[in-house]
Short mmCIF file of C-alpha atoms in Angstrom, two decimals:
data_model
loop_
_atom_site.label_atom_id
_atom_site.label_comp_id
_atom_site.label_asym_id
_atom_site.label_seq_id
_atom_site.Cartn_x
_atom_site.Cartn_y
_atom_site.Cartn_z
CA MET A 24 131.92 98.15 106.41
CA VAL A 25 132.59 94.50 105.57
CA SER A 26 133.84 94.06 102.02
CA ASP A 27 132.26 91.49 99.73
CA PRO A 28 134.13 88.20 99.30
CA PRO A 29 136.25 87.87 96.15
CA ILE A 30 134.22 86.62 93.18
CA THR A 31 135.30 83.63 91.11
CA VAL A 32 133.55 83.52 87.75
CA PRO A 33 132.80 79.89 86.85
CA GLU A 34 132.89 78.63 83.28
CA GLY A 35 129.72 79.39 81.34
CA TYR A 36 128.99 82.58 83.29
CA THR A 37 129.76 86.28 82.89
CA LEU A 38 130.04 88.84 85.67
CA HIS A 39 127.72 91.87 85.62
CA THR A 40 128.19 94.71 88.10
CA GLU A 41 125.60 97.39 88.85
CA ASN A 42 126.16 99.85 91.65
CA THR A 43 126.91 97.79 94.82
CA ALA A 44 125.82 94.43 93.39
CA SER A 45 127.69 91.92 91.22
CA ILE A 46 125.88 88.98 89.67
CA LEU A 47 126.74 85.97 87.53
CA LEU A 48 124.80 85.67 84.29
CA PRO A 49 124.56 82.23 82.66
CA ALA A 50 125.64 82.20 79.03
CA SER A 51 122.50 80.19 78.21
CA ALA A 52 120.32 83.22 79.15
CA ASP A 53 118.19 81.07 81.45
CA ALA A 54 117.82 84.07 83.77
CA PHE A 55 116.58 87.33 82.32
CA LEU A 56 118.35 90.67 82.87
CA ASN A 57 117.94 93.91 80.93
CA PRO A 58 120.83 96.34 81.62
CA VAL A 59 118.71 99.22 80.24
CA GLN A 60 116.48 98.80 83.32
CA GLU A 61 119.21 100.21 85.58
CA PHE A 62 117.21 103.46 85.71
CA ASN A 63 114.19 101.48 86.93
CA ARG A 64 116.25 99.80 89.65
CA ASP A 65 117.97 103.05 90.72
CA LEU A 66 114.62 104.81 90.95
CA SER A 67 113.13 101.92 92.93
CA VAL A 68 115.96 101.93 95.47
CA ALA A 69 115.54 105.69 96.01
CA CYS A 70 111.74 105.57 96.27
CA ILE A 71 111.63 102.60 98.64
CA ARG A 72 114.32 104.18 100.81
CA VAL A 73 112.40 107.48 101.07
CA TRP A 74 109.13 105.63 101.68
CA SER A 75 110.77 103.66 104.52
CA GLU A 76 112.07 106.85 106.13
CA GLU A 77 108.62 108.45 105.95
CA PHE A 78 107.00 105.25 107.22
CA ASN A 79 109.37 105.27 110.21
CA ARG A 80 108.81 108.97 110.80
CA GLY A 81 105.09 108.29 111.14
CA LYS A 82 105.74 105.41 113.53
CA GLU A 83 108.09 107.54 115.61
CA GLU A 84 105.52 110.34 115.90
CA LYS A 85 102.91 107.85 117.06
CA TRP A 86 105.41 106.31 119.50
CA THR A 87 106.32 109.76 120.89
CA ARG A 88 102.68 110.54 121.62
CA THR A 89 102.34 107.22 123.43
CA GLN A 90 105.57 107.68 125.38
CA GLY A 91 104.49 111.15 126.48
CA LYS A 92 101.80 109.56 128.59
CA LYS A 93 104.15 106.87 129.91
CA ALA A 94 106.78 109.48 130.86
CA GLN A 95 104.34 110.96 133.37
CA ASN A 96 104.52 107.67 135.22
CA GLY A 97 108.32 107.67 135.21
CA GLU A 98 108.69 105.21 132.34
CA SER A 99 111.19 105.90 129.53
CA ALA A 100 112.27 104.09 126.38
CA GLU A 101 114.11 104.64 123.13
CA PHE A 102 112.44 104.44 119.71
CA ARG A 103 113.80 101.63 117.58
CA PRO A 104 113.37 102.07 113.81
CA TYR A 105 111.04 99.63 112.13
CA LYS A 106 112.80 97.23 109.77
CA PHE A 107 110.67 96.14 106.86
CA VAL A 108 110.31 93.16 104.51
CA ILE A 109 110.37 93.38 100.71
CA LEU A 110 108.89 90.73 98.42
CA GLU A 111 110.07 90.70 94.81
CA ALA A 112 107.61 88.38 93.11
CA LEU A 113 109.49 87.90 89.81
CA SER A 114 113.15 88.16 90.64
CA ALA A 115 114.99 86.39 87.74
CA THR A 116 118.71 86.92 88.47
CA GLY A 117 118.06 88.47 91.88
CA LEU A 118 119.90 91.70 91.01
CA ARG A 119 117.07 93.95 92.16
CA SER A 120 116.61 92.09 95.45
CA ILE A 121 120.35 92.12 96.11
CA ARG A 122 120.52 95.86 95.54
CA TYR A 123 117.57 96.41 97.88
CA ALA A 124 119.28 94.42 100.63
CA LYS A 125 122.63 96.18 100.21
CA GLU A 126 121.51 99.76 99.53
CA ILE A 127 118.41 100.36 101.69
CA PRO A 128 119.40 100.67 105.38
CA LEU A 129 116.19 99.56 107.13
CA VAL A 130 115.56 96.36 105.17
CA LYS A 131 115.01 93.36 107.45
CA HIS A 132 115.11 90.86 104.61
CA VAL A 133 114.07 90.43 100.97
CA ILE A 134 112.08 87.50 99.59
CA ALA A 135 113.28 86.92 96.01
CA ASN A 136 110.95 84.62 94.08
CA ASP A 137 110.92 83.08 90.61
CA LEU A 138 109.09 80.19 88.99
CA SER A 139 112.04 79.08 86.86
CA PRO A 140 114.40 76.55 88.53
CA ALA A 141 117.28 77.83 86.38
CA ALA A 142 116.63 81.40 87.47
CA VAL A 143 116.46 80.40 91.13
CA GLU A 144 119.73 78.47 90.77
CA ALA A 145 121.39 81.56 89.29
CA MET A 146 119.80 83.70 91.99
CA LYS A 147 121.21 81.53 94.78
CA LYS A 148 124.72 81.88 93.35
CA ASN A 149 124.30 85.65 93.14
CA ILE A 150 123.03 85.92 96.70
CA GLU A 151 126.02 83.97 97.99
CA ILE A 152 128.67 85.94 96.08
CA ASN A 153 127.21 89.15 97.49
CA GLY A 154 127.44 87.84 101.03
CA LEU A 155 123.70 87.92 101.63
CA GLY A 156 122.85 84.22 101.77
CA SER A 157 122.88 81.35 104.21
CA GLN A 158 122.99 77.60 103.99
CA GLY A 159 119.54 77.61 105.56
CA ALA A 160 117.93 79.58 102.72
CA THR A 161 114.50 78.30 101.74
CA THR A 162 113.95 77.13 98.18
CA HIS A 163 111.50 75.01 96.20
CA THR A 164 108.50 76.16 98.28
CA ASP A 165 105.60 78.49 97.78
CA SER A 166 105.90 80.13 101.18
CA ILE A 167 108.50 81.67 103.47
CA PRO A 168 108.31 81.30 107.27
CA GLY A 169 106.70 84.27 109.01
CA GLU A 170 108.47 86.64 111.33
CA GLY A 171 107.72 84.67 114.46
CA ASP A 172 108.46 81.20 113.05
CA VAL A 173 111.25 78.98 114.26
CA GLY A 174 114.33 79.08 112.06
CA THR A 175 113.86 82.57 110.68
CA SER A 176 117.18 83.73 112.12
CA LYS A 177 119.02 81.13 110.07
CA LEU A 178 117.93 82.65 106.79
CA GLY A 179 119.93 85.27 104.91
CA MET A 180 119.16 88.88 104.03
CA VAL A 181 117.94 87.76 100.60
CA ARG A 182 115.89 84.56 100.67
CA ALA A 183 115.52 82.74 97.37
CA ASN A 184 112.16 81.10 96.75
CA GLU A 185 111.11 78.93 93.82
CA GLY A 186 107.38 79.02 93.25
CA ASP A 187 104.35 80.62 91.72
CA ALA A 188 104.32 84.37 92.40
CA CYS A 189 100.58 84.59 93.10
CA ALA A 190 100.61 81.56 95.40
CA LEU A 191 103.50 83.12 97.34
CA MET A 192 101.70 86.45 97.74
CA TYR A 193 98.39 84.82 98.69
CA ASN A 194 100.28 82.95 101.42
CA HIS A 195 101.25 86.35 102.81
CA ARG A 196 97.82 87.95 102.73
CA THR A 197 96.96 87.30 106.39
CA GLU A 198 97.74 90.30 108.59
CA ARG A 199 100.40 88.37 110.53
CA ASN A 200 102.35 87.39 107.40
CA ARG A 201 102.01 90.53 105.30
CA VAL A 202 105.09 92.20 103.84
CA ASP A 203 105.80 95.93 103.67
CA VAL A 204 106.86 96.32 100.03
CA VAL A 205 105.86 94.26 97.00
CA ASP A 206 107.73 94.73 93.73
CA LEU A 207 106.17 93.44 90.50
CA ASP A 208 108.51 93.70 87.52
CA PRO A 209 107.32 91.04 85.03
CA TYR A 210 108.09 90.56 81.37
CA GLY A 211 104.90 92.08 79.91
CA THR A 212 101.83 92.84 81.99
CA ALA A 213 101.59 92.83 85.79
CA ALA A 214 97.80 92.39 85.64
CA PRO A 215 97.71 88.68 86.74
CA PHE A 216 99.67 89.50 89.91
CA ILE A 217 97.91 92.65 91.13
CA ASP A 218 95.03 91.01 93.02
CA ALA A 219 97.44 88.96 95.14
CA ALA A 220 99.81 91.91 95.58
CA VAL A 221 97.25 94.36 96.99
CA GLN A 222 96.27 91.77 99.62
CA CYS A 223 99.72 90.91 100.93
CA VAL A 224 100.97 94.48 101.52
CA ASN A 225 100.83 95.88 105.05
CA ASP A 226 98.67 98.90 105.83
CA GLY A 227 100.64 101.90 104.62
CA GLY A 228 102.93 99.63 102.60
CA LEU A 229 104.30 100.23 99.13
CA LEU A 230 103.41 98.50 95.87
CA CYS A 231 105.86 98.94 92.98
CA VAL A 232 104.54 97.90 89.57
CA THR A 233 106.13 97.71 86.11
CA CYS A 234 104.22 96.95 82.91
CA THR A 235 106.08 96.65 79.60
CA ASP A 236 103.09 95.83 77.37
CA LEU A 237 102.70 99.33 75.93
CA THR A 238 101.56 97.88 72.60
CA VAL A 239 98.40 97.02 74.55
CA LEU A 240 98.26 99.95 76.99
CA ALA A 241 99.34 102.83 74.75
CA THR A 242 97.83 102.01 71.35
CA ASN A 243 94.39 101.15 70.06
CA ASN A 244 95.58 97.98 68.31
CA TYR A 245 94.29 95.57 70.99
CA PRO A 246 91.40 97.21 72.86
CA GLU A 247 89.96 93.81 73.75
CA LYS A 248 93.26 92.71 75.31
CA CYS A 249 93.60 95.98 77.22
CA TYR A 250 90.10 95.58 78.62
CA SER A 251 90.70 91.97 79.67
CA ASN A 252 93.97 92.93 81.41
CA TYR A 253 93.15 96.34 82.86
CA GLY A 254 89.36 96.73 82.73
CA GLY A 255 89.48 99.71 80.37
CA ILE A 256 89.86 100.74 76.72
CA PRO A 257 93.09 102.58 75.74
CA VAL A 258 93.36 106.00 74.12
CA LYS A 259 94.39 106.54 70.51
CA ALA A 260 95.98 109.98 70.87
CA GLU A 261 99.34 111.59 71.53
CA TYR A 262 98.68 111.41 75.29
CA CYS A 263 98.33 107.62 75.19
CA HIS A 264 101.30 107.11 77.52
CA GLU A 265 99.60 109.02 80.31
CA SER A 266 96.38 107.11 79.75
CA ALA A 267 98.45 103.91 80.09
CA LEU A 268 99.45 105.01 83.59
CA ARG A 269 95.85 105.80 84.45
CA LEU A 270 94.64 102.42 83.19
CA VAL A 271 97.13 100.59 85.41
CA LEU A 272 96.20 102.78 88.39
CA HIS A 273 92.55 101.93 87.73
CA THR A 274 93.38 98.22 87.89
CA ILE A 275 95.30 98.58 91.15
CA ALA A 276 92.65 100.80 92.74
CA THR A 277 89.69 98.56 91.84
CA SER A 278 91.60 95.44 92.93
CA ALA A 279 92.41 97.01 96.31
CA ALA A 280 88.87 98.33 96.79
CA ARG A 281 87.46 94.81 96.85
CA TYR A 282 89.27 94.28 100.14
CA GLY A 283 88.43 97.62 101.76
CA ARG A 284 91.73 99.15 100.72
CA PHE A 285 92.51 102.32 98.77
CA VAL A 286 95.52 103.56 96.85
CA GLU A 287 97.60 106.73 97.04
CA PRO A 288 99.77 107.16 93.91
CA LEU A 289 103.18 108.47 94.99
CA LEU A 290 104.93 108.42 91.61
CA SER A 291 103.67 107.22 88.20
CA LEU A 292 106.10 107.39 85.30
CA SER A 293 106.02 106.49 81.64
CA ILE A 294 109.62 105.52 80.89
CA ASP A 295 111.16 104.24 77.66
CA PHE A 296 109.18 101.09 76.78
CA TYR A 297 107.33 100.62 80.09
CA VAL A 298 105.39 102.28 82.90
CA ARG A 299 106.57 102.24 86.50
CA LEU A 300 104.28 103.08 89.43
CA PHE A 301 104.86 103.49 93.16
CA VAL A 302 101.56 103.26 95.04
CA LYS A 303 100.87 103.33 98.79
CA ILE A 304 98.21 100.82 99.90
CA ARG A 305 96.08 101.65 102.91
CA SER A 306 93.01 100.15 104.58
CA ALA A 307 89.99 102.43 105.07
CA PRO A 308 86.55 101.48 103.75
CA VAL A 309 85.45 105.13 104.05
CA GLU A 310 88.16 106.19 101.58
CA VAL A 311 87.23 103.36 99.23
CA LYS A 312 83.90 105.12 98.65
CA LYS A 313 85.75 107.92 96.82
CA LEU A 314 87.00 105.58 94.09
CA ALA A 315 84.00 105.97 91.76
CA SER A 316 84.42 109.76 91.80
CA GLN A 317 88.14 109.29 90.96
CA THR A 318 87.28 107.15 87.93
CA ALA A 319 86.14 108.37 84.53
CA VAL A 320 85.58 107.41 80.94
CA TYR A 321 86.70 109.79 78.20
CA TYR A 322 85.18 110.70 74.86
CA VAL A 323 88.20 111.20 72.58
CA CYS A 324 87.92 112.89 69.19
CA THR A 325 89.36 110.91 66.29
CA GLY A 326 90.07 114.15 64.40
CA CYS A 327 91.59 116.74 66.76
CA GLN A 328 92.17 114.50 69.84
CA ALA A 329 90.05 116.74 72.07
CA PHE A 330 88.80 114.81 75.10
CA HIS A 331 85.74 115.13 77.33
CA GLU A 332 85.69 113.61 80.81
CA GLN A 333 82.72 111.64 82.10
CA PRO A 334 83.19 110.83 85.82
CA LEU A 335 81.42 107.70 87.01
CA SER A 336 80.27 109.35 90.23
CA ARG A 337 80.44 112.59 92.18
CA MET A 338 81.20 113.29 95.82
CA ILE A 339 79.44 116.13 97.64
CA GLU A 340 81.02 117.37 100.87
CA GLN A 341 78.92 119.26 103.42
CA VAL A 342 80.39 120.82 106.56
CA ASN A 343 78.29 120.64 109.69
CA GLU A 344 78.30 124.19 111.09
CA ARG A 345 77.93 123.05 114.68
CA SER A 346 80.41 120.17 114.87
CA GLY A 347 82.68 121.11 111.97
CA ASN A 348 82.51 117.52 110.73
CA VAL A 349 82.52 116.88 106.99
CA ASN A 350 79.67 114.75 105.69
CA ARG A 351 80.22 113.10 102.31
CA HIS A 352 77.43 112.13 99.97
CA PHE A 353 78.03 110.04 96.87
CA LYS A 354 75.76 110.51 93.86
CA THR A 355 75.59 109.31 90.29
CA HIS A 356 77.06 111.74 87.78
CA PRO A 357 74.99 113.32 84.97
CA GLY A 358 76.07 112.80 81.39
CA PRO A 359 77.07 112.49 78.67
CA PRO A 360 79.30 115.60 78.60
CA VAL A 361 79.21 115.89 74.80
CA SER A 362 77.03 114.95 71.81
CA ASP A 363 77.82 112.14 69.38
CA ARG A 364 80.19 114.37 67.35
CA CYS A 365 83.15 116.45 68.43
CA PRO A 366 82.02 120.04 69.09
CA GLU A 367 85.41 121.29 67.88
CA CYS A 368 85.86 119.57 64.50
CA ASN A 369 82.70 117.47 64.06
CA SER A 370 84.65 114.20 63.93
CA VAL A 371 83.61 110.88 65.45
CA LEU A 372 84.24 110.34 69.16
CA HIS A 373 85.67 107.14 70.63
CA ILE A 374 85.23 106.00 74.22
CA ALA A 375 88.31 105.31 76.37
CA GLY A 376 88.43 103.98 79.92
CA PRO A 377 87.27 103.66 82.58
CA MET A 378 90.53 104.80 84.09
CA TRP A 379 91.92 106.63 87.12
CA SER A 380 91.16 110.37 86.84
CA GLY A 381 92.78 111.62 90.06
CA PRO A 382 96.38 112.79 90.64
CA ILE A 383 99.08 110.36 89.51
CA HIS A 384 101.87 111.86 91.67
CA ASN A 385 102.41 113.00 95.25
CA THR A 386 104.53 116.15 94.90
CA GLU A 387 105.62 116.08 98.55
CA PHE A 388 106.95 112.54 98.17
CA ILE A 389 108.77 113.41 94.93
CA GLY A 390 110.34 116.41 96.64
CA LYS A 391 111.75 114.14 99.35
CA VAL A 392 113.11 111.72 96.76
CA LEU A 393 114.84 114.66 95.07
CA GLU A 394 116.29 115.77 98.42
CA HIS A 395 117.63 112.27 98.96
CA LEU A 396 119.07 112.24 95.45
CA GLU A 397 120.84 115.59 95.95
CA GLY A 398 122.85 114.12 98.81
CA ASN A 399 123.47 110.72 97.23
CA GLU A 400 124.11 111.32 93.51
CA ASP A 401 127.28 109.21 93.63
CA LYS A 402 125.22 106.16 94.68
CA TYR A 403 123.11 106.03 91.51
CA GLY A 404 124.47 105.41 88.04
CA THR A 405 121.50 107.14 86.43
CA ALA A 406 121.29 110.04 88.92
CA THR A 407 121.33 112.71 86.21
CA ARG A 408 118.28 111.33 84.45
CA MET A 409 116.54 110.57 87.74
CA LYS A 410 116.89 114.19 88.78
CA GLY A 411 115.55 115.42 85.45
CA MET A 412 112.50 113.19 85.26
CA LEU A 413 111.59 113.61 88.94
CA THR A 414 111.84 117.40 88.67
CA VAL A 415 109.42 117.46 85.74
CA ALA A 416 107.07 115.03 87.51
CA LYS A 417 107.08 117.20 90.64
CA GLU A 418 105.94 120.24 88.61
CA GLU A 419 103.34 118.29 86.63
CA LEU A 420 99.74 119.38 87.07
CA PRO A 421 97.22 116.75 88.26
CA ALA A 422 94.88 117.54 85.35
CA PRO A 423 94.57 114.60 82.93
CA PHE A 424 96.41 114.53 79.63
CA TYR A 425 98.82 116.78 77.77
CA PHE A 426 99.26 118.14 74.26
CA THR A 427 102.18 119.21 72.09
CA PRO A 428 101.92 122.49 70.14
CA SER A 429 103.31 120.81 67.03
CA ARG A 430 100.54 118.17 67.01
CA VAL A 431 97.75 120.69 67.58
CA ALA A 432 99.27 122.90 64.85
CA SER A 433 99.04 119.94 62.46
CA PHE A 434 95.27 119.81 63.06
CA PHE A 435 95.04 123.48 62.03
CA HIS A 436 97.52 123.05 59.15
CA CYS A 437 99.39 126.06 60.54
CA VAL A 438 102.99 126.86 61.43
CA SER A 439 103.81 125.37 64.83
CA PRO A 440 104.10 128.11 67.49
CA PRO A 441 106.88 128.10 70.11
CA MET A 442 105.87 126.25 73.28
CA ASP A 443 106.57 129.34 75.41
CA ASP A 444 104.12 131.37 73.29
CA ILE A 445 101.30 128.87 73.86
CA ALA A 446 102.14 128.56 77.57
CA SER A 447 102.17 132.36 77.91
CA ALA A 448 98.81 132.72 76.15
CA LEU A 449 97.21 130.17 78.46
CA LEU A 450 98.73 131.81 81.54
CA HIS A 451 97.52 135.26 80.48
CA ALA A 452 94.04 133.74 80.04
CA GLY A 453 94.11 132.62 83.68
CA HIS A 454 95.04 128.94 83.23
CA SER A 455 97.99 127.19 84.86
CA VAL A 456 100.44 125.17 82.75
CA SER A 457 103.17 122.62 83.28
CA ARG A 458 105.16 120.11 81.28
CA SER A 459 104.53 116.39 81.24
CA HIS A 460 107.26 113.88 82.03
CA ALA A 461 105.73 111.47 79.49
CA CYS A 462 106.48 113.42 76.31
CA PRO A 463 109.14 115.95 75.21
CA GLY A 464 107.73 119.32 74.17
CA SER A 465 104.41 118.72 75.92
CA LEU A 466 102.15 121.00 77.95
CA LYS A 467 99.49 120.21 80.55
CA THR A 468 96.71 122.58 81.53
CA PRO A 469 93.34 122.32 83.28
CA ALA A 470 91.91 124.50 80.49
CA SER A 471 89.49 122.75 78.13
CA ARG A 472 90.64 121.80 74.67
CA SER A 473 88.31 124.47 73.24
CA VAL A 474 90.36 127.11 75.09
CA VAL A 475 93.58 125.63 73.68
CA HIS A 476 92.05 125.74 70.19
CA ASP A 477 91.06 129.39 70.70
CA VAL A 478 94.70 130.17 71.46
CA PHE A 479 95.67 128.52 68.17
CA ARG A 480 92.95 130.42 66.30
CA SER A 481 94.50 133.64 67.60
CA TRP A 482 97.87 132.35 66.44
CA VAL A 483 96.45 131.63 62.98
CA LYS A 484 95.24 135.23 62.72
CA ARG A 485 98.88 136.29 63.04
CA ASN A 486 100.15 133.44 60.86
CA PRO A 487 97.43 132.88 58.22
CA VAL A 488 96.76 129.45 56.74
CA LYS A 489 96.25 128.96 53.00
CA MET A 490 92.73 127.56 52.70
CA ASP A 491 93.02 126.53 49.04
CA ASN A 492 94.09 122.95 49.76
CA ILE A 493 91.85 122.40 52.80
CA SER A 494 88.63 120.52 52.10
CA GLU A 495 85.44 122.06 53.44
CA THR A 496 84.53 118.73 55.07
CA SER A 497 87.89 118.25 56.78
CA PRO A 498 88.42 118.64 60.55
CA ALA A 499 90.94 121.43 59.84
CA HIS A 500 88.28 123.46 58.02
CA GLN A 501 85.89 123.02 60.95
CA LEU A 502 88.56 124.17 63.41
CA LEU A 503 89.54 127.18 61.31
CA SER A 504 85.99 128.28 60.53
CA LYS A 505 85.30 129.21 64.15
CA GLU A 506 86.19 132.59 65.64
CA PRO A 507 88.14 132.59 68.91
CA THR A 508 86.09 133.53 71.97
CA PHE A 509 88.99 135.64 73.26
CA GLU A 510 92.10 137.27 71.84
CA ALA A 511 95.16 135.39 73.07
CA ASN A 512 98.06 137.37 74.52
CA PHE A 513 101.34 135.81 73.37
CA LYS A 514 103.55 138.24 75.30
CA ARG A 515 106.10 136.24 77.28
CA HIS A 516 104.68 135.40 80.71
CA PRO A 517 107.18 135.09 83.60
CA LEU A 518 105.76 131.66 84.54
CA SER A 519 105.94 130.23 81.01
CA VAL A 520 109.42 128.92 81.79
CA THR A 521 109.14 126.34 84.56
CA PRO A 522 111.88 126.06 87.20
CA SER A 523 113.11 122.80 85.67
CA SER A 524 113.45 124.52 82.28
CA LYS A 525 115.93 127.02 83.71
CA VAL A 526 118.54 124.33 84.39
CA LYS A 527 120.02 121.74 82.06
CA LEU A 528 118.39 118.41 82.87
CA VAL A 529 118.14 115.10 81.06
CA ARG A 530 114.35 114.80 81.27
CA TYR A 531 113.62 112.30 78.53
CA GLN A 532 115.16 109.10 77.21
CA GLN A 533 118.23 109.14 75.02
CA ASN A 534 118.75 105.74 73.37
CA PRO A 535 121.33 103.99 75.56
CA THR A 536 122.25 101.28 73.06
CA SER A 537 121.36 100.15 69.57
CA HIS A 538 118.23 97.97 69.36
CA TRP A 539 117.35 98.82 72.97
CA GLY A 540 113.97 97.82 74.38
CA PRO A 541 112.35 95.25 76.67
CA GLY A 542 114.63 92.44 75.48
CA SER A 543 113.68 88.85 74.68
CA LYS A 544 111.78 86.66 77.08
CA PRO A 545 113.86 83.69 78.30
CA THR A 546 112.57 80.36 76.99
CA ALA A 547 114.89 78.02 78.88
CA GLY A 548 114.52 76.95 82.47
CA LYS A 549 110.91 75.73 82.36
CA ARG A 550 109.78 73.30 85.01
CA LYS A 551 110.03 69.66 83.97
CA ARG A 552 106.30 69.08 84.43
CA ASP A 553 105.57 71.99 82.06
CA GLN A 554 107.81 70.38 79.44
CA GLU A 555 106.14 67.01 79.90
CA GLU A 556 102.68 68.52 79.41
CA SER A 557 103.67 70.34 76.20
#
């Protein structure tokens, strides 16, 4: 392996090293870098690497079937792995692109783009000191030559590009110029870039999206802003971070559907102050028809946070007995699923969504990422946390939304029961349970919230609540006044402890530094024409 050239740190710069990459950061902070995002970058390297291996495995299987026919005619050949192209639309310092080029074996090249001239200048220095550049690198354009264009061989592994991110991606939307992986990691929302991104990804390619605007996605402070960005209203409840993921998935899915493409969520995580999603994009108009049945609005109680799902459509599958073919029929869905007041506590209901209601993870894909991580822990600085969060995500049920026993107990004004007791009661009642990666101490279950409340009513019978200070008109009084429809069994169930709970894992964020968060947006490095207009 060729070692990197020695690095000379010029005046006005500091050297930052992360895994295999070293970059120069200008003291003026013209180029943005958040060290806390190392987990994001580690996770992205692992997921893209596993995706590329699976992508090649599919190509090899298809090639083998084709070669089987050719072998009968005496022809033989050797399968050559497909090398893929990554486009990072908002690259800043270039650290992420450099790591992709150095740490993912099958990368052909990476297009690293930024609108800021100062950021591109810093990026070019960083590409060169990592030995990935070339004097022929393209800059100050909105497009990169395609694979068959003259001069491509002169460009480096990481190709710096100064230009508008959307213009760059739209220039790659034709089938000949499409890229295999698009990474969107903006400061704030990725919404303005998603339409261009879903068009420029190859069939079966990967779209990686980060959104850091959780004040919009995961609170009810700016419902109008959330709707304008993501086409849905957020949830005001403890499971708001999962609804944030589903709102972003809804935006990606509806954007892709306009072009006859559909999405397959591989991994969707709520992490620290942002959400990070890895979504496979494929072309199949028949699959696009399923989108309406994978989309729902939710009636969310303002008192006890119970939710009621209203799908936008339903899909009916009928199997032809003679041919065995499956015929799909798409119908409108009846509704509403609930009256104008919460049936549990008689509080007002608020509408949230529309948002993605299907699975947010692919457990098989996560399992392969974990397998890769087991054999390469020394290559990731945040391997311990990656293993913990991925393990919880792999076990997570596809049912929407979670709850925490302590929050539900607060609605009943009762002592909070142990999580294992609630999990055991639900399991004994015939309902599956899991944890959620998005919140410590959380449980997910396909059981309705009325079933969960019945478990708590049984708990209250064992641990009585003093009714003296509870108003007769309060939601708590409404919840407590009902008798449970079944007697919960709190005896410890063998499945109440998930496999991930049996080992010590760092599943949730521990503050890495003081005042950690998304950081401050760089203000320097604007284009001259922008400054002249202001």
